[in-house]
Amino acid sequence: MDALVINPSITIPAEAFTMTAVRASGPGGQNVNKVASKVELRFDLAGSAALPDAVKERLRAIAGKRVDQEGMLLLTSQKTRDQARNLDDARLRLKVMILQALEVP
């Protein structure tokens, strides 16, 4: 997995992420019970040195229940039957959330 570029001054390194592929629910034809296309993307929010503390706190508020006790932010995607596209979707959603957190109220 590549690093996630948020803007010219902020890049989240690939080591801050873990990705797990699991079986998606819902209709999917013959491969529904064979292909792990749903993606769970975990971001180490608490341990990230790429984001300032104030941004981390705003991101934690935006993410809500998606952040666990250890400070890991979990995003899932099962929009498509393609694992790579679901990973791209989850990474894009994380980028949007971080861009929102960068805005000072």
Short mmCIF file of N, CA, C and O in Angstrom, two decimals:
data_model
loop_
_atom_site.label_atom_id
_atom_site.label_comp_id
_atom_site.label_asym_id
_atom_site.label_seq_id
_atom_site.Cartn_x
_atom_site.Cartn_y
_atom_site.Cartn_z
N MET A 1 0.85 -1.17 0.00
CA MET A 1 0.00 0.00 0.00
C MET A 1 0.90 1.24 0.00
O MET A 1 1.89 1.29 0.71
N ASP A 2 0.51 2.23 -0.75
CA ASP A 2 1.28 3.46 -0.87
C ASP A 2 0.93 4.44 0.25
O ASP A 2 -0.10 4.31 0.90
N ALA A 3 1.81 5.42 0.42
CA ALA A 3 1.53 6.51 1.35
C ALA A 3 0.32 7.29 0.83
O ALA A 3 0.03 7.29 -0.36
N LEU A 4 -0.38 7.95 1.73
CA LEU A 4 -1.57 8.73 1.37
C LEU A 4 -1.23 10.21 1.43
O LEU A 4 -0.95 10.75 2.50
N VAL A 5 -1.23 10.86 0.28
CA VAL A 5 -0.93 12.29 0.20
C VAL A 5 -2.22 13.06 0.47
O VAL A 5 -3.20 12.92 -0.26
N ILE A 6 -2.19 13.87 1.53
CA ILE A 6 -3.37 14.66 1.91
C ILE A 6 -3.32 16.02 1.22
O ILE A 6 -4.29 16.47 0.63
N ASN A 7 -2.20 16.69 1.33
CA ASN A 7 -1.95 17.96 0.65
C ASN A 7 -0.44 18.08 0.48
O ASN A 7 0.29 17.18 0.88
N PRO A 8 0.07 19.17 -0.11
CA PRO A 8 1.51 19.25 -0.34
C PRO A 8 2.38 19.14 0.92
O PRO A 8 3.53 18.74 0.84
N SER A 9 1.83 19.46 2.08
CA SER A 9 2.64 19.43 3.30
C SER A 9 2.37 18.23 4.21
O SER A 9 3.11 18.01 5.16
N ILE A 10 1.33 17.46 3.93
CA ILE A 10 0.99 16.31 4.79
C ILE A 10 0.86 15.05 3.95
O ILE A 10 0.06 14.97 3.02
N THR A 11 1.66 14.05 4.33
CA THR A 11 1.60 12.72 3.72
C THR A 11 1.60 11.70 4.84
O THR A 11 2.45 11.74 5.72
N ILE A 12 0.62 10.79 4.81
CA ILE A 12 0.54 9.74 5.81
C ILE A 12 1.34 8.54 5.26
O ILE A 12 1.02 8.03 4.18
N PRO A 13 2.36 8.08 5.99
CA PRO A 13 3.16 6.96 5.49
C PRO A 13 2.36 5.65 5.46
O PRO A 13 1.41 5.46 6.24
N ALA A 14 2.74 4.77 4.59
CA ALA A 14 2.04 3.49 4.42
C ALA A 14 2.04 2.66 5.70
O ALA A 14 1.11 1.89 5.94
N GLU A 15 3.07 2.83 6.54
CA GLU A 15 3.17 2.06 7.78
C GLU A 15 2.06 2.39 8.77
O GLU A 15 1.83 1.63 9.71
N ALA A 16 1.38 3.52 8.59
CA ALA A 16 0.31 3.92 9.50
C ALA A 16 -0.99 3.18 9.22
O ALA A 16 -1.95 3.32 9.97
N PHE A 17 -1.03 2.39 8.14
CA PHE A 17 -2.25 1.69 7.73
C PHE A 17 -2.09 0.18 7.83
O PHE A 17 -1.01 -0.35 7.60
N THR A 18 -3.21 -0.47 8.12
CA THR A 18 -3.31 -1.92 7.93
C THR A 18 -4.61 -2.16 7.19
O THR A 18 -5.61 -1.49 7.44
N MET A 19 -4.57 -3.11 6.26
CA MET A 19 -5.76 -3.41 5.46
C MET A 19 -6.07 -4.88 5.60
O MET A 19 -5.17 -5.72 5.54
N THR A 20 -7.35 -5.17 5.80
CA THR A 20 -7.82 -6.54 5.87
C THR A 20 -8.95 -6.70 4.86
O THR A 20 -9.83 -5.84 4.78
N ALA A 21 -8.92 -7.78 4.11
CA ALA A 21 -10.00 -8.08 3.16
C ALA A 21 -10.87 -9.17 3.77
O ALA A 21 -10.35 -10.17 4.26
N VAL A 22 -12.18 -8.95 3.75
CA VAL A 22 -13.13 -9.92 4.28
C VAL A 22 -14.25 -10.12 3.27
O VAL A 22 -14.40 -9.35 2.33
N ARG A 23 -15.02 -11.13 3.48
CA ARG A 23 -16.14 -11.40 2.57
C ARG A 23 -17.22 -10.34 2.75
O ARG A 23 -17.62 -10.03 3.85
N ALA A 24 -17.68 -9.82 1.65
CA ALA A 24 -18.72 -8.81 1.67
C ALA A 24 -20.09 -9.47 1.80
O ALA A 24 -20.29 -10.62 1.39
N SER A 25 -21.01 -8.73 2.38
CA SER A 25 -22.38 -9.25 2.48
C SER A 25 -23.19 -8.77 1.28
O SER A 25 -22.76 -7.89 0.55
N GLY A 26 -24.35 -9.33 1.11
CA GLY A 26 -25.23 -8.89 0.04
C GLY A 26 -25.06 -9.70 -1.23
O GLY A 26 -24.29 -10.64 -1.30
N PRO A 27 -25.80 -9.31 -2.29
CA PRO A 27 -25.76 -10.05 -3.55
C PRO A 27 -24.41 -9.92 -4.24
O PRO A 27 -23.76 -8.90 -4.15
N GLY A 28 -24.00 -10.98 -4.91
CA GLY A 28 -22.73 -10.92 -5.60
C GLY A 28 -22.54 -12.02 -6.62
O GLY A 28 -21.46 -12.20 -7.14
N GLY A 29 -23.58 -12.80 -6.85
CA GLY A 29 -23.45 -13.84 -7.86
C GLY A 29 -22.72 -15.05 -7.33
O GLY A 29 -22.70 -15.33 -6.14
N GLN A 30 -22.08 -15.77 -8.21
CA GLN A 30 -21.43 -17.03 -7.85
C GLN A 30 -20.25 -16.86 -6.91
O GLN A 30 -19.93 -17.76 -6.15
N ASN A 31 -19.58 -15.71 -6.94
CA ASN A 31 -18.38 -15.53 -6.15
C ASN A 31 -18.62 -14.92 -4.77
O ASN A 31 -17.67 -14.66 -4.05
N VAL A 32 -19.87 -14.70 -4.39
CA VAL A 32 -20.16 -13.99 -3.16
C VAL A 32 -19.56 -14.66 -1.93
O VAL A 32 -19.12 -14.00 -1.01
N ASN A 33 -19.50 -15.97 -1.89
CA ASN A 33 -18.96 -16.66 -0.74
C ASN A 33 -17.50 -17.09 -0.91
O ASN A 33 -16.97 -17.82 -0.09
N LYS A 34 -16.87 -16.66 -1.99
CA LYS A 34 -15.50 -17.09 -2.27
C LYS A 34 -14.50 -15.94 -2.28
O LYS A 34 -13.33 -16.16 -2.05
N VAL A 35 -14.94 -14.75 -2.61
CA VAL A 35 -14.04 -13.64 -2.83
C VAL A 35 -14.12 -12.64 -1.67
O VAL A 35 -15.21 -12.22 -1.30
N ALA A 36 -12.99 -12.28 -1.12
CA ALA A 36 -12.95 -11.31 -0.03
C ALA A 36 -12.77 -9.92 -0.65
O ALA A 36 -11.65 -9.46 -0.87
N SER A 37 -13.88 -9.25 -0.94
CA SER A 37 -13.80 -7.96 -1.61
C SER A 37 -14.04 -6.79 -0.67
O SER A 37 -13.65 -5.66 -0.97
N LYS A 38 -14.66 -7.02 0.48
CA LYS A 38 -14.87 -5.95 1.45
C LYS A 38 -13.52 -5.61 2.08
O LYS A 38 -12.73 -6.48 2.40
N VAL A 39 -13.27 -4.32 2.26
CA VAL A 39 -11.99 -3.87 2.79
C VAL A 39 -12.21 -3.18 4.13
O VAL A 39 -13.11 -2.36 4.27
N GLU A 40 -11.37 -3.54 5.11
CA GLU A 40 -11.32 -2.84 6.39
C GLU A 40 -9.96 -2.15 6.46
O GLU A 40 -8.93 -2.80 6.47
N LEU A 41 -9.99 -0.82 6.46
CA LEU A 41 -8.76 -0.03 6.51
C LEU A 41 -8.63 0.56 7.91
O LEU A 41 -9.54 1.23 8.39
N ARG A 42 -7.51 0.26 8.56
CA ARG A 42 -7.25 0.79 9.89
C ARG A 42 -6.11 1.80 9.81
O ARG A 42 -5.07 1.53 9.22
N PHE A 43 -6.33 2.95 10.45
CA PHE A 43 -5.34 4.03 10.49
C PHE A 43 -4.97 4.28 11.94
O PHE A 43 -5.85 4.50 12.78
N ASP A 44 -3.67 4.24 12.24
CA ASP A 44 -3.19 4.47 13.60
C ASP A 44 -3.21 5.96 13.90
O ASP A 44 -2.20 6.65 13.78
N LEU A 45 -4.37 6.45 14.29
CA LEU A 45 -4.55 7.87 14.56
C LEU A 45 -3.72 8.31 15.76
O LEU A 45 -3.03 9.32 15.71
N ALA A 46 -3.76 7.56 16.82
CA ALA A 46 -3.04 7.93 18.04
C ALA A 46 -1.53 7.95 17.83
O ALA A 46 -0.83 8.81 18.35
N GLY A 47 -1.02 7.02 17.03
CA GLY A 47 0.42 6.91 16.83
C GLY A 47 0.96 7.68 15.64
O GLY A 47 2.16 7.64 15.38
N SER A 48 0.11 8.38 14.93
CA SER A 48 0.54 9.09 13.72
C SER A 48 1.33 10.35 14.07
O SER A 48 0.85 11.21 14.81
N ALA A 49 2.54 10.45 13.50
CA ALA A 49 3.35 11.65 13.68
C ALA A 49 3.11 12.64 12.54
O ALA A 49 3.61 13.76 12.57
N ALA A 50 2.34 12.24 11.54
CA ALA A 50 2.12 13.08 10.36
C ALA A 50 1.08 14.17 10.61
O ALA A 50 1.04 15.15 9.87
N LEU A 51 0.27 14.01 11.65
CA LEU A 51 -0.79 14.98 11.92
C LEU A 51 -0.53 15.68 13.25
O LEU A 51 -0.19 15.03 14.24
N PRO A 52 -0.73 17.00 13.29
CA PRO A 52 -0.62 17.73 14.57
C PRO A 52 -1.71 17.27 15.55
O PRO A 52 -2.76 16.78 15.14
N ASP A 53 -1.47 17.45 16.83
CA ASP A 53 -2.40 17.00 17.86
C ASP A 53 -3.79 17.61 17.71
O ASP A 53 -4.79 16.93 17.91
N ALA A 54 -3.86 18.89 17.36
CA ALA A 54 -5.17 19.54 17.21
C ALA A 54 -5.96 18.90 16.08
O ALA A 54 -7.18 18.71 16.19
N VAL A 55 -5.29 18.53 14.99
CA VAL A 55 -5.95 17.88 13.86
C VAL A 55 -6.41 16.49 14.26
O VAL A 55 -7.52 16.05 13.91
N LYS A 56 -5.58 15.78 15.04
CA LYS A 56 -5.96 14.45 15.52
C LYS A 56 -7.24 14.52 16.35
O LYS A 56 -8.12 13.67 16.22
N GLU A 57 -7.33 15.52 17.22
CA GLU A 57 -8.52 15.66 18.07
C GLU A 57 -9.76 15.95 17.23
O GLU A 57 -10.83 15.40 17.48
N ARG A 58 -9.64 16.83 16.25
CA ARG A 58 -10.79 17.12 15.38
C ARG A 58 -11.16 15.90 14.56
O ARG A 58 -12.35 15.61 14.37
N LEU A 59 -10.16 15.15 14.08
CA LEU A 59 -10.44 13.93 13.31
C LEU A 59 -11.12 12.89 14.19
O LEU A 59 -12.04 12.21 13.76
N ARG A 60 -10.69 12.76 15.44
CA ARG A 60 -11.32 11.84 16.38
C ARG A 60 -12.80 12.21 16.57
O ARG A 60 -13.67 11.34 16.60
N ALA A 61 -13.09 13.50 16.65
CA ALA A 61 -14.48 13.95 16.80
C ALA A 61 -15.29 13.66 15.54
O ALA A 61 -16.44 13.22 15.62
N ILE A 62 -14.69 13.88 14.38
CA ILE A 62 -15.38 13.62 13.11
C ILE A 62 -15.65 12.13 12.94
O ILE A 62 -16.72 11.72 12.51
N ALA A 63 -14.68 11.30 13.30
CA ALA A 63 -14.80 9.85 13.12
C ALA A 63 -15.76 9.23 14.12
O ALA A 63 -16.39 8.21 13.83
N GLY A 64 -15.89 9.79 15.30
CA GLY A 64 -16.83 9.27 16.29
C GLY A 64 -16.52 7.85 16.73
O GLY A 64 -15.40 7.54 17.13
N LYS A 65 -17.49 6.97 16.58
CA LYS A 65 -17.36 5.58 17.04
C LYS A 65 -16.44 4.73 16.19
O LYS A 65 -16.17 3.59 16.53
N ARG A 66 -15.96 5.28 15.09
CA ARG A 66 -15.03 4.52 14.24
C ARG A 66 -13.62 4.48 14.82
O ARG A 66 -12.76 3.79 14.30
N VAL A 67 -13.38 5.22 15.90
CA VAL A 67 -12.08 5.19 16.58
C VAL A 67 -12.23 4.35 17.84
O VAL A 67 -13.09 4.60 18.67
N ASP A 68 -11.35 3.33 17.98
CA ASP A 68 -11.44 2.44 19.14
C ASP A 68 -10.61 2.98 20.31
O ASP A 68 -10.01 4.06 20.24
N GLN A 69 -10.58 2.22 21.40
CA GLN A 69 -9.88 2.63 22.61
C GLN A 69 -8.38 2.82 22.40
O GLN A 69 -7.75 3.61 23.09
N GLU A 70 -7.79 2.08 21.46
CA GLU A 70 -6.36 2.18 21.20
C GLU A 70 -6.01 3.32 20.23
O GLU A 70 -4.86 3.52 19.90
N GLY A 71 -7.02 4.03 19.74
CA GLY A 71 -6.77 5.13 18.83
C GLY A 71 -6.68 4.73 17.37
O GLY A 71 -6.14 5.48 16.55
N MET A 72 -7.20 3.55 17.03
CA MET A 72 -7.21 3.09 15.64
C MET A 72 -8.53 3.50 14.99
O MET A 72 -9.60 3.20 15.53
N LEU A 73 -8.46 4.16 13.85
CA LEU A 73 -9.65 4.56 13.11
C LEU A 73 -9.93 3.48 12.08
O LEU A 73 -9.06 3.11 11.30
N LEU A 74 -11.16 2.97 12.07
CA LEU A 74 -11.56 1.88 11.16
C LEU A 74 -12.55 2.40 10.13
O LEU A 74 -13.59 2.95 10.47
N LEU A 75 -12.20 2.20 8.86
CA LEU A 75 -13.11 2.51 7.75
C LEU A 75 -13.31 1.24 6.94
O LEU A 75 -12.34 0.52 6.66
N THR A 76 -14.55 0.97 6.56
CA THR A 76 -14.83 -0.20 5.73
C THR A 76 -15.46 0.26 4.42
O THR A 76 -16.11 1.31 4.37
N SER A 77 -15.25 -0.54 3.40
CA SER A 77 -15.88 -0.26 2.11
C SER A 77 -16.21 -1.58 1.42
O SER A 77 -15.37 -2.47 1.33
N GLN A 78 -17.44 -1.66 0.94
CA GLN A 78 -17.86 -2.80 0.14
C GLN A 78 -18.76 -2.33 -0.99
O GLN A 78 -19.68 -3.01 -1.40
N LYS A 79 -18.46 -1.14 -1.51
CA LYS A 79 -19.25 -0.55 -2.59
C LYS A 79 -19.24 -1.41 -3.85
O LYS A 79 -20.23 -1.49 -4.55
N THR A 80 -18.07 -1.97 -4.17
CA THR A 80 -17.95 -2.74 -5.40
C THR A 80 -17.54 -4.17 -5.06
O THR A 80 -17.26 -4.49 -3.91
N ARG A 81 -17.48 -5.01 -6.08
CA ARG A 81 -17.01 -6.39 -5.90
C ARG A 81 -15.52 -6.50 -6.15
O ARG A 81 -14.98 -7.59 -6.24
N ASP A 82 -14.84 -5.35 -6.24
CA ASP A 82 -13.41 -5.32 -6.51
C ASP A 82 -12.67 -4.79 -5.29
O ASP A 82 -12.91 -3.67 -4.85
N GLN A 83 -11.78 -5.60 -4.76
CA GLN A 83 -11.05 -5.26 -3.54
C GLN A 83 -10.23 -3.98 -3.71
O GLN A 83 -10.23 -3.12 -2.82
N ALA A 84 -9.55 -3.82 -4.83
CA ALA A 84 -8.71 -2.64 -5.05
C ALA A 84 -9.55 -1.36 -5.08
O ALA A 84 -9.14 -0.33 -4.52
N ARG A 85 -10.71 -1.42 -5.72
CA ARG A 85 -11.58 -0.23 -5.76
C ARG A 85 -12.14 0.09 -4.39
O ARG A 85 -12.29 1.26 -4.04
N ASN A 86 -12.45 -0.94 -3.61
CA ASN A 86 -12.93 -0.70 -2.25
C ASN A 86 -11.83 -0.09 -1.38
O ASN A 86 -12.11 0.78 -0.55
N LEU A 87 -10.59 -0.52 -1.57
CA LEU A 87 -9.48 0.08 -0.83
C LEU A 87 -9.31 1.55 -1.22
O LEU A 87 -9.14 2.41 -0.36
N ASP A 88 -9.39 1.84 -2.51
CA ASP A 88 -9.31 3.23 -2.97
C ASP A 88 -10.42 4.07 -2.36
O ASP A 88 -10.20 5.21 -1.97
N ASP A 89 -11.63 3.50 -2.28
CA ASP A 89 -12.76 4.21 -1.70
C ASP A 89 -12.52 4.52 -0.23
O ASP A 89 -12.76 5.64 0.23
N ALA A 90 -12.03 3.56 0.53
CA ALA A 90 -11.77 3.76 1.95
C ALA A 90 -10.67 4.81 2.15
O ALA A 90 -10.77 5.67 3.02
N ARG A 91 -9.62 4.76 1.33
CA ARG A 91 -8.54 5.74 1.43
C ARG A 91 -9.04 7.14 1.08
O ARG A 91 -8.65 8.12 1.71
N LEU A 92 -9.90 7.25 0.08
CA LEU A 92 -10.46 8.54 -0.30
C LEU A 92 -11.33 9.10 0.83
O LEU A 92 -11.26 10.30 1.15
N ARG A 93 -12.13 8.25 1.45
CA ARG A 93 -12.97 8.70 2.57
C ARG A 93 -12.12 9.18 3.74
O ARG A 93 -12.44 10.18 4.38
N LEU A 94 -11.00 8.50 4.01
CA LEU A 94 -10.10 8.93 5.06
C LEU A 94 -9.48 10.28 4.71
O LEU A 94 -9.40 11.18 5.56
N LYS A 95 -9.09 10.45 3.47
CA LYS A 95 -8.50 11.73 3.04
C LYS A 95 -9.49 12.87 3.22
O LYS A 95 -9.13 13.94 3.72
N VAL A 96 -10.74 12.65 2.86
CA VAL A 96 -11.77 13.67 3.01
C VAL A 96 -11.96 14.02 4.49
O VAL A 96 -12.06 15.20 4.86
N MET A 97 -11.96 13.01 5.34
CA MET A 97 -12.10 13.26 6.78
C MET A 97 -10.92 14.07 7.32
O MET A 97 -11.12 14.99 8.13
N ILE A 98 -9.71 13.75 6.88
CA ILE A 98 -8.53 14.49 7.34
C ILE A 98 -8.58 15.93 6.83
O ILE A 98 -8.26 16.86 7.58
N LEU A 99 -9.00 16.12 5.59
CA LEU A 99 -9.11 17.49 5.06
C LEU A 99 -10.14 18.29 5.86
O LEU A 99 -9.93 19.48 6.12
N GLN A 100 -11.22 17.66 6.29
CA GLN A 100 -12.20 18.34 7.15
C GLN A 100 -11.57 18.71 8.49
O GLN A 100 -11.80 19.78 9.02
N ALA A 101 -10.77 17.79 9.04
CA ALA A 101 -10.13 18.04 10.35
C ALA A 101 -9.06 19.12 10.27
O ALA A 101 -8.77 19.75 11.28
N LEU A 102 -8.51 19.33 9.09
CA LEU A 102 -7.49 20.38 8.93
C LEU A 102 -8.10 21.79 9.00
O LEU A 102 -7.39 22.75 9.29
N GLU A 103 -9.40 21.90 8.77
CA GLU A 103 -10.06 23.20 8.81
C GLU A 103 -10.26 23.61 10.27
O GLU A 103 -10.93 22.91 11.04
N VAL A 104 -9.67 24.74 10.64
CA VAL A 104 -9.80 25.23 12.01
C VAL A 104 -11.14 25.93 12.16
O VAL A 104 -11.48 26.82 11.38
N PRO A 105 -11.94 25.50 13.16
CA PRO A 105 -13.27 26.14 13.32
C PRO A 105 -13.15 27.58 13.79
O PRO A 105 -12.21 27.98 14.39
#
